[in-house]
Amino acid sequence: MSSTAVIGLQWGDEAKGKIVDLLTDQHDIVVRYQGGNNAGHTVVCNGQTYKLSLLPVGVLRPGIVSVVAPGVVINPRAFLGEIDQLRERNVPVGDNLLVSDRAHVVFPYHVAEEAVLEKSRKSDAIGTTMRGIGTCYRDKAGRTHAMRMGDLYHVDSFRQRLAEIVIQKNQLLTALLPDFQQLDAAKIAEEYLGYAARLAPHVTDTTSYLHTALAQGKRLLFEGAQGSLLDIDHGSFPYVTSSNSSGCGIHNGSGVPERNISRMIGVVKAYTTRVGGGPFPTELNNSIGQHIRDVGKEYGTVTGRPRRCGWFDAVAAGYGGRISGVDCLAVMLLDVLSQLDELKVCVAYEIRGERTINFPSHVEELMLAQPVYRTLPGWKTDISHVRKLGDFPGATRAYLDTLAEIMGRPVEIISVGPDREQTILAD
Ligand code: GDP
Ligand code: IMO
Ligand code: MG
């Protein structure tokens, strides 16, 4: 058994895409199992940069099968757009891509509803990616307005159900926004049936496929989207995404029991970032935060929004690691911290004068959390060319040792630049 999972332990964008790409050649199948095109995973190889939102990173490698499992929500237009972009760049996408017929479909009313709901929260807005992800998952849980990929191939019932749903969505949206421009069910049906025809060769029962593959000894690589602290059940609710984006989501999203996974890799940035609203105890609203944003090019892959930046928060990431059950860490973007005089790592919170190493369950407690820092010396050397652990400056090794110690997990992979080559495997 040598299947692996790659899980973000922070608030997303930990550089999971790079790690999945790095590990792809030790596996046969890459599986995306939750989230949708709110994700943006970057892979840099052979001088080329690829940004993938819905397609698993495995599509970039020949001989690998990529699976989009039931827990993903699919905007077919975005999905096909990504396939087309890859084909334009001569990346073949054909029978190497499988899409679950159980995966739910994002419709235009999901995007419209999200815009209205986010606006209604005013300054408390979640700061979502506006892709209709949360509203699609909400309809999935509600069932009445839900539609799955498999439904697109039952044309008569699809048209009929969509017509019923759109009547209700128009009523709802008009109540929330009186000048809402009515959606046309017949037009949407035609559009989506067109997408369905193009996607037909890929759509299948991926759960049976994965079970058979496991029985044949195939090695699976699970590609997490978002991060553990954005998990709908375990994250900083309500400032989270709408799926189980910690390790907890692998089983429910893919239909593959976690007992089939032998290695859980927790991906962290060497610091912390967050996009959108919500508490962020170690946030740096100062020149150091701006320096990290500039050097790390911390602007959202999906929305282009500037990412909020702060020190490494071991309370938050440690919690992410525990709920996700990770065995080891991949520490990413370490190069970004070069040139700073000193570095801080948050080792505890103080909330109303009480010290804790537990991540608070209520958002208002988290908002009160004052970080307790351990301060370490910086290294002020360019480390982006380092390829061996022993070649790091002493201060860099001390920083990595500190992260491993506080997180209670070994650092097995270190990244010092976006390129595949800029990676160090600790032994
Ligand atoms: P993901 O969503 O977790 O896959 O991460 P993103 O792709 O959204 O963001 C990570 C960004 O960091 C991407 O632009 C990567 O190319 C870049 N990156 C990955 N590893 C490193 C690294 O070690 N150093 C630097 N400077 N950039 C990196
Ligand atoms: P990857 O896979 C970082 C954030 C949004 C917002 C919250 C809810 O690239 O790491 P949503 O649109 O999901 O309802 O937004 O979650 N968010 C992400 N932040 N990386 C992501 O994905 C994210 N996907 C969603 O910014 O705060
Ligand atoms: Mg991202």
CSV table of N, CA and C in Angstrom, one decimal, residues 239-338:
chain,number,residue,atom,x,y,z
A,239,TYR,N,-15.9,31.6,8.7
A,239,TYR,CA,-14.9,32.1,7.7
A,239,TYR,C,-14.1,30.9,7.1
A,240,VAL,N,-14.9,30.0,6.4
A,240,VAL,CA,-14.3,28.8,5.9
A,240,VAL,C,-14.9,28.6,4.5
A,241,THR,N,-14.5,27.5,3.9
A,241,THR,CA,-15.1,27.1,2.7
A,241,THR,C,-16.2,26.1,3.0
A,242,SER,N,-16.8,25.5,2.0
A,242,SER,CA,-18.1,24.7,2.3
A,242,SER,C,-17.9,23.2,2.2
A,243,SER,N,-16.6,22.8,2.2
A,243,SER,CA,-16.4,21.3,2.1
A,243,SER,C,-15.4,20.9,3.3
A,244,ASN,N,-15.2,19.7,3.4
A,244,ASN,CA,-14.2,19.2,4.4
A,244,ASN,C,-12.8,19.2,3.8
A,245,SER,N,-12.2,20.4,4.0
A,245,SER,CA,-10.9,20.6,3.3
A,245,SER,C,-9.7,20.2,4.1
A,246,SER,N,-9.9,19.6,5.3
A,246,SER,CA,-8.8,19.0,6.0
A,246,SER,C,-8.7,17.5,5.6
A,247,GLY,N,-7.9,16.8,6.2
A,247,GLY,CA,-7.8,15.3,5.9
A,247,GLY,C,-9.1,14.6,6.1
A,248,CYS,N,-9.9,15.2,6.9
A,248,CYS,CA,-11.2,14.6,7.2
A,248,CYS,C,-12.1,14.4,5.9
A,249,GLY,N,-11.8,15.1,4.9
A,249,GLY,CA,-12.6,15.1,3.7
A,249,GLY,C,-12.2,14.0,2.7
A,250,ILE,N,-11.1,13.3,2.9
A,250,ILE,CA,-10.6,12.4,1.8
A,250,ILE,C,-11.6,11.3,1.6
A,251,HIS,N,-12.0,10.7,2.7
A,251,HIS,CA,-12.9,9.5,2.6
A,251,HIS,C,-14.3,9.9,2.1
A,252,ASN,N,-14.9,10.9,2.7
A,252,ASN,CA,-16.2,11.2,2.2
A,252,ASN,C,-16.2,11.8,0.8
A,253,GLY,N,-15.1,12.5,0.4
A,253,GLY,CA,-15.1,13.1,-1.0
A,253,GLY,C,-14.8,12.1,-2.1
A,254,SER,N,-14.0,11.1,-1.7
A,254,SER,CA,-13.5,10.2,-2.8
A,254,SER,C,-14.2,8.8,-2.8
A,255,GLY,N,-14.7,8.4,-1.6
A,255,GLY,CA,-15.3,7.0,-1.5
A,255,GLY,C,-14.2,6.0,-1.2
A,256,VAL,N,-13.0,6.5,-0.9
A,256,VAL,CA,-11.9,5.6,-0.6
A,256,VAL,C,-11.6,5.7,0.9
A,257,PRO,N,-11.7,4.6,1.6
A,257,PRO,CA,-11.4,4.7,3.1
A,257,PRO,C,-9.9,5.1,3.3
A,258,GLU,N,-9.8,5.9,4.4
A,258,GLU,CA,-8.4,6.5,4.7
A,258,GLU,C,-7.4,5.4,5.1
A,259,ARG,N,-8.0,4.2,5.5
A,259,ARG,CA,-7.0,3.1,5.8
A,259,ARG,C,-6.2,2.7,4.6
A,260,ASN,N,-6.6,3.1,3.4
A,260,ASN,CA,-5.8,2.8,2.2
A,260,ASN,C,-4.7,3.7,2.0
A,261,ILE,N,-4.6,4.7,2.8
A,261,ILE,CA,-3.5,5.7,2.6
A,261,ILE,C,-2.4,5.5,3.6
A,262,SER,N,-1.2,5.4,3.1
A,262,SER,CA,-0.1,5.0,4.0
A,262,SER,C,0.7,6.3,4.4
A,263,ARG,N,0.5,7.4,3.7
A,263,ARG,CA,1.3,8.6,4.0
A,263,ARG,C,0.5,9.8,3.9
A,264,MET,N,0.4,10.6,5.0
A,264,MET,CA,-0.4,11.8,4.9
A,264,MET,C,0.7,13.0,5.1
A,265,ILE,N,0.8,13.8,4.1
A,265,ILE,CA,1.7,14.9,4.1
A,265,ILE,C,1.0,16.2,4.4
A,266,GLY,N,1.4,16.9,5.4
A,266,GLY,CA,0.8,18.2,5.7
A,266,GLY,C,1.7,19.3,5.1
A,267,VAL,N,1.1,20.1,4.3
A,267,VAL,CA,1.8,21.2,3.6
A,267,VAL,C,1.6,22.5,4.3
A,268,VAL,N,2.7,23.1,4.7
A,268,VAL,CA,2.6,24.5,5.3
A,268,VAL,C,3.5,25.4,4.6
A,269,LYS,N,3.1,26.7,4.6
A,269,LYS,CA,4.1,27.7,4.2
A,269,LYS,C,5.0,28.0,5.4
A,270,ALA,N,6.2,28.5,5.2
A,270,ALA,CA,7.1,28.8,6.3
A,270,ALA,C,6.5,30.0,7.1
A,271,TYR,N,5.5,30.6,6.6
A,271,TYR,CA,4.8,31.7,7.3
A,271,TYR,C,3.3,31.4,7.2
A,272,THR,N,2.4,32.4,7.3
A,272,THR,CA,1.0,32.1,7.2
A,272,THR,C,0.4,33.1,6.2
A,273,THR,N,-0.6,32.6,5.4
A,273,THR,CA,-1.3,33.6,4.6
A,273,THR,C,-2.8,33.2,4.7
A,274,ARG,N,-3.6,34.2,4.3
A,274,ARG,CA,-5.1,34.0,4.3
A,274,ARG,C,-5.7,34.9,3.3
A,275,VAL,N,-6.6,34.5,2.5
A,275,VAL,CA,-7.3,35.3,1.5
A,275,VAL,C,-8.8,35.4,2.0
A,276,GLY,N,-9.4,36.6,1.9
A,276,GLY,CA,-10.8,36.7,2.4
A,276,GLY,C,-10.8,37.2,3.8
A,277,GLY,N,-12.0,37.1,4.4
A,277,GLY,CA,-12.2,37.6,5.8
A,277,GLY,C,-11.9,36.6,6.8
A,278,GLY,N,-12.1,37.0,8.1
A,278,GLY,CA,-11.9,36.1,9.2
A,278,GLY,C,-10.7,36.4,10.0
A,279,PRO,N,-10.7,35.9,11.3
A,279,PRO,CA,-9.6,36.1,12.2
A,279,PRO,C,-8.3,35.5,11.7
A,280,PHE,N,-7.2,36.2,12.1
A,280,PHE,CA,-5.9,35.7,11.6
A,280,PHE,C,-4.9,36.3,12.7
A,281,PRO,N,-4.7,35.5,13.8
A,281,PRO,CA,-4.0,36.1,15.0
A,281,PRO,C,-2.6,36.6,14.6
A,282,THR,N,-1.8,35.9,13.7
A,282,THR,CA,-0.4,36.4,13.5
A,282,THR,C,-0.3,37.3,12.3
A,283,GLU,N,-1.4,37.9,11.9
A,283,GLU,CA,-1.4,38.8,10.7
A,283,GLU,C,-0.4,39.9,11.0
A,284,LEU,N,0.3,40.3,9.9
A,284,LEU,CA,1.3,41.5,10.0
A,284,LEU,C,0.8,42.6,9.1
A,285,ASN,N,0.1,43.5,9.8
A,285,ASN,CA,-0.4,44.7,9.0
A,285,ASN,C,0.7,45.8,9.0
A,286,ASN,N,1.9,45.4,8.6
A,286,ASN,CA,3.0,46.4,8.6
A,286,ASN,C,4.0,46.1,7.5
A,287,SER,N,5.1,46.7,7.6
A,287,SER,CA,6.1,46.6,6.4
A,287,SER,C,6.6,45.2,6.3
A,288,ILE,N,6.6,44.4,7.4
A,288,ILE,CA,7.1,43.0,7.3
A,288,ILE,C,6.1,42.2,6.5
A,289,GLY,N,4.8,42.4,6.8
A,289,GLY,CA,3.7,41.7,6.1
A,289,GLY,C,3.8,42.1,4.6
A,290,GLN,N,4.0,43.3,4.3
A,290,GLN,CA,4.1,43.8,2.9
A,290,GLN,C,5.3,43.2,2.2
A,291,HIS,N,6.4,43.1,3.0
A,291,HIS,CA,7.7,42.5,2.4
A,291,HIS,C,7.4,41.0,2.0
A,292,ILE,N,6.7,40.3,2.9
A,292,ILE,CA,6.4,38.9,2.7
A,292,ILE,C,5.5,38.8,1.4
A,293,ARG,N,4.5,39.7,1.4
A,293,ARG,CA,3.6,39.7,0.2
A,293,ARG,C,4.3,39.9,-1.1
A,294,ASP,N,5.3,40.9,-1.1
A,294,ASP,CA,6.0,41.2,-2.3
A,294,ASP,C,7.0,40.1,-2.7
A,295,VAL,N,7.7,39.6,-1.7
A,295,VAL,CA,8.7,38.6,-2.1
A,295,VAL,C,8.0,37.3,-2.4
A,296,GLY,N,7.0,36.9,-1.7
A,296,GLY,CA,6.3,35.7,-1.9
A,296,GLY,C,5.3,35.8,-3.0
A,297,LYS,N,5.1,36.9,-3.7
A,297,LYS,CA,4.1,37.2,-4.7
A,297,LYS,C,2.8,36.7,-4.2
A,298,GLU,N,2.4,37.2,-3.0
A,298,GLU,CA,1.2,36.6,-2.4
A,298,GLU,C,-0.1,37.4,-2.9
A,299,TYR,N,-0.5,37.0,-4.1
A,299,TYR,CA,-1.7,37.4,-4.7
A,299,TYR,C,-2.5,36.2,-5.1
A,300,GLY,N,-3.8,36.2,-4.9
A,300,GLY,CA,-4.6,35.0,-5.1
A,300,GLY,C,-4.4,34.4,-6.5
A,301,THR,N,-4.3,33.1,-6.6
A,301,THR,CA,-4.2,32.4,-8.0
A,301,THR,C,-5.5,32.5,-8.7
A,302,VAL,N,-6.7,32.5,-7.9
A,302,VAL,CA,-8.0,32.5,-8.6
A,302,VAL,C,-8.5,33.9,-8.7
A,303,THR,N,-8.4,34.7,-7.7
A,303,THR,CA,-9.1,36.0,-7.8
A,303,THR,C,-8.1,37.2,-7.9
A,304,GLY,N,-6.8,36.9,-7.7
A,304,GLY,CA,-5.8,38.0,-7.8
A,304,GLY,C,-5.8,38.9,-6.6
A,305,ARG,N,-6.6,38.6,-5.6
A,305,ARG,CA,-6.7,39.4,-4.4
A,305,ARG,C,-5.3,39.3,-3.6
A,306,PRO,N,-4.9,40.5,-3.0
A,306,PRO,CA,-3.7,40.4,-2.2
A,306,PRO,C,-4.0,39.4,-1.0
A,307,ARG,N,-3.0,38.5,-0.7
A,307,ARG,CA,-3.2,37.6,0.4
A,307,ARG,C,-2.7,38.3,1.7
A,308,ARG,N,-3.4,38.1,2.8
A,308,ARG,CA,-3.0,38.6,4.1
A,308,ARG,C,-1.8,37.8,4.5
A,309,CYS,N,-0.8,38.4,5.1
A,309,CYS,CA,0.4,37.6,5.4
A,309,CYS,C,0.8,37.8,6.9
A,310,GLY,N,1.3,36.8,7.5
A,310,GLY,CA,1.7,36.9,8.9
A,310,GLY,C,2.7,35.8,9.3
A,311,TRP,N,3.2,35.8,10.5
A,311,TRP,CA,4.1,34.8,11.0
A,311,TRP,C,3.5,33.4,11.0
A,312,PHE,N,4.4,32.4,11.1
A,312,PHE,CA,4.0,31.0,11.2
A,312,PHE,C,3.2,30.9,12.5
A,313,ASP,N,2.0,30.3,12.4
A,313,ASP,CA,1.2,30.1,13.6
A,313,ASP,C,1.1,28.6,13.9
A,314,ALA,N,1.9,28.2,14.8
A,314,ALA,CA,1.9,26.7,15.1
A,314,ALA,C,0.7,26.3,15.9
A,315,VAL,N,0.0,27.2,16.5
A,315,VAL,CA,-1.3,26.8,17.2
A,315,VAL,C,-2.3,26.4,16.1
A,316,ALA,N,-2.4,27.2,15.1
A,316,ALA,CA,-3.4,27.0,14.1
A,316,ALA,C,-2.9,25.8,13.2
A,317,ALA,N,-1.7,25.8,12.7
A,317,ALA,CA,-1.2,24.8,11.8
A,317,ALA,C,-1.1,23.4,12.6
A,318,GLY,N,-0.7,23.5,13.9
A,318,GLY,CA,-0.7,22.3,14.7
A,318,GLY,C,-2.0,21.6,14.8
A,319,TYR,N,-3.0,22.5,15.0
A,319,TYR,CA,-4.4,21.9,15.0
A,319,TYR,C,-4.8,21.3,13.7
A,320,GLY,N,-4.4,22.0,12.6
A,320,GLY,CA,-4.7,21.5,11.2
A,320,GLY,C,-4.0,20.2,11.0
A,321,GLY,N,-2.8,20.0,11.6
A,321,GLY,CA,-2.1,18.8,11.4
A,321,GLY,C,-2.7,17.6,12.2
A,322,ARG,N,-3.3,18.0,13.4
A,322,ARG,CA,-3.9,16.9,14.2
A,322,ARG,C,-5.2,16.5,13.6
A,323,ILE,N,-6.1,17.4,13.1
A,323,ILE,CA,-7.4,17.0,12.6
A,323,ILE,C,-7.1,16.2,11.2
A,324,SER,N,-6.1,16.6,10.5
A,324,SER,CA,-5.8,15.9,9.3
A,324,SER,C,-5.0,14.6,9.4
A,325,GLY,N,-4.4,14.4,10.6
A,325,GLY,CA,-3.7,13.2,10.9
A,325,GLY,C,-2.4,13.1,10.0
A,326,VAL,N,-1.7,14.1,9.9
A,326,VAL,CA,-0.5,14.1,9.0
A,326,VAL,C,0.7,13.4,9.7
A,327,ASP,N,1.5,12.7,8.9
A,327,ASP,CA,2.7,12.0,9.4
A,327,ASP,C,3.9,12.9,9.4
A,328,CYS,N,3.9,13.8,8.5
A,328,CYS,CA,5.1,14.7,8.3
A,328,CYS,C,4.8,16.0,7.6
A,329,LEU,N,5.7,16.9,7.5
A,329,LEU,CA,5.5,18.2,6.9
A,329,LEU,C,6.3,18.4,5.7
A,330,ALA,N,5.7,19.2,4.8
A,330,ALA,CA,6.4,19.8,3.7
A,330,ALA,C,6.4,21.3,4.0
A,331,VAL,N,7.5,21.9,4.2
A,331,VAL,CA,7.6,23.4,4.5
A,331,VAL,C,8.0,24.1,3.2
A,332,MET,N,7.1,25.0,2.8
A,332,MET,CA,7.1,25.6,1.5
A,332,MET,C,7.5,27.1,1.6
A,333,LEU,N,8.0,27.7,0.5
A,333,LEU,CA,8.3,29.1,0.4
A,333,LEU,C,9.3,29.6,1.5
A,334,LEU,N,10.2,28.7,1.9
A,334,LEU,CA,11.1,29.1,2.9
A,334,LEU,C,12.0,30.3,2.5
A,335,ASP,N,12.3,30.3,1.2
A,335,ASP,CA,13.1,31.3,0.6
A,335,ASP,C,12.6,32.7,0.8
A,336,VAL,N,11.3,32.8,1.0
A,336,VAL,CA,10.6,34.1,1.1
A,336,VAL,C,11.0,34.8,2.4
A,337,LEU,N,11.4,34.0,3.4
A,337,LEU,CA,11.8,34.6,4.7
A,337,LEU,C,13.2,35.1,4.8
A,338,SER,N,14.0,34.8,3.7
A,338,SER,CA,15.4,35.3,3.7
A,338,SER,C,15.4,36.8,3.8
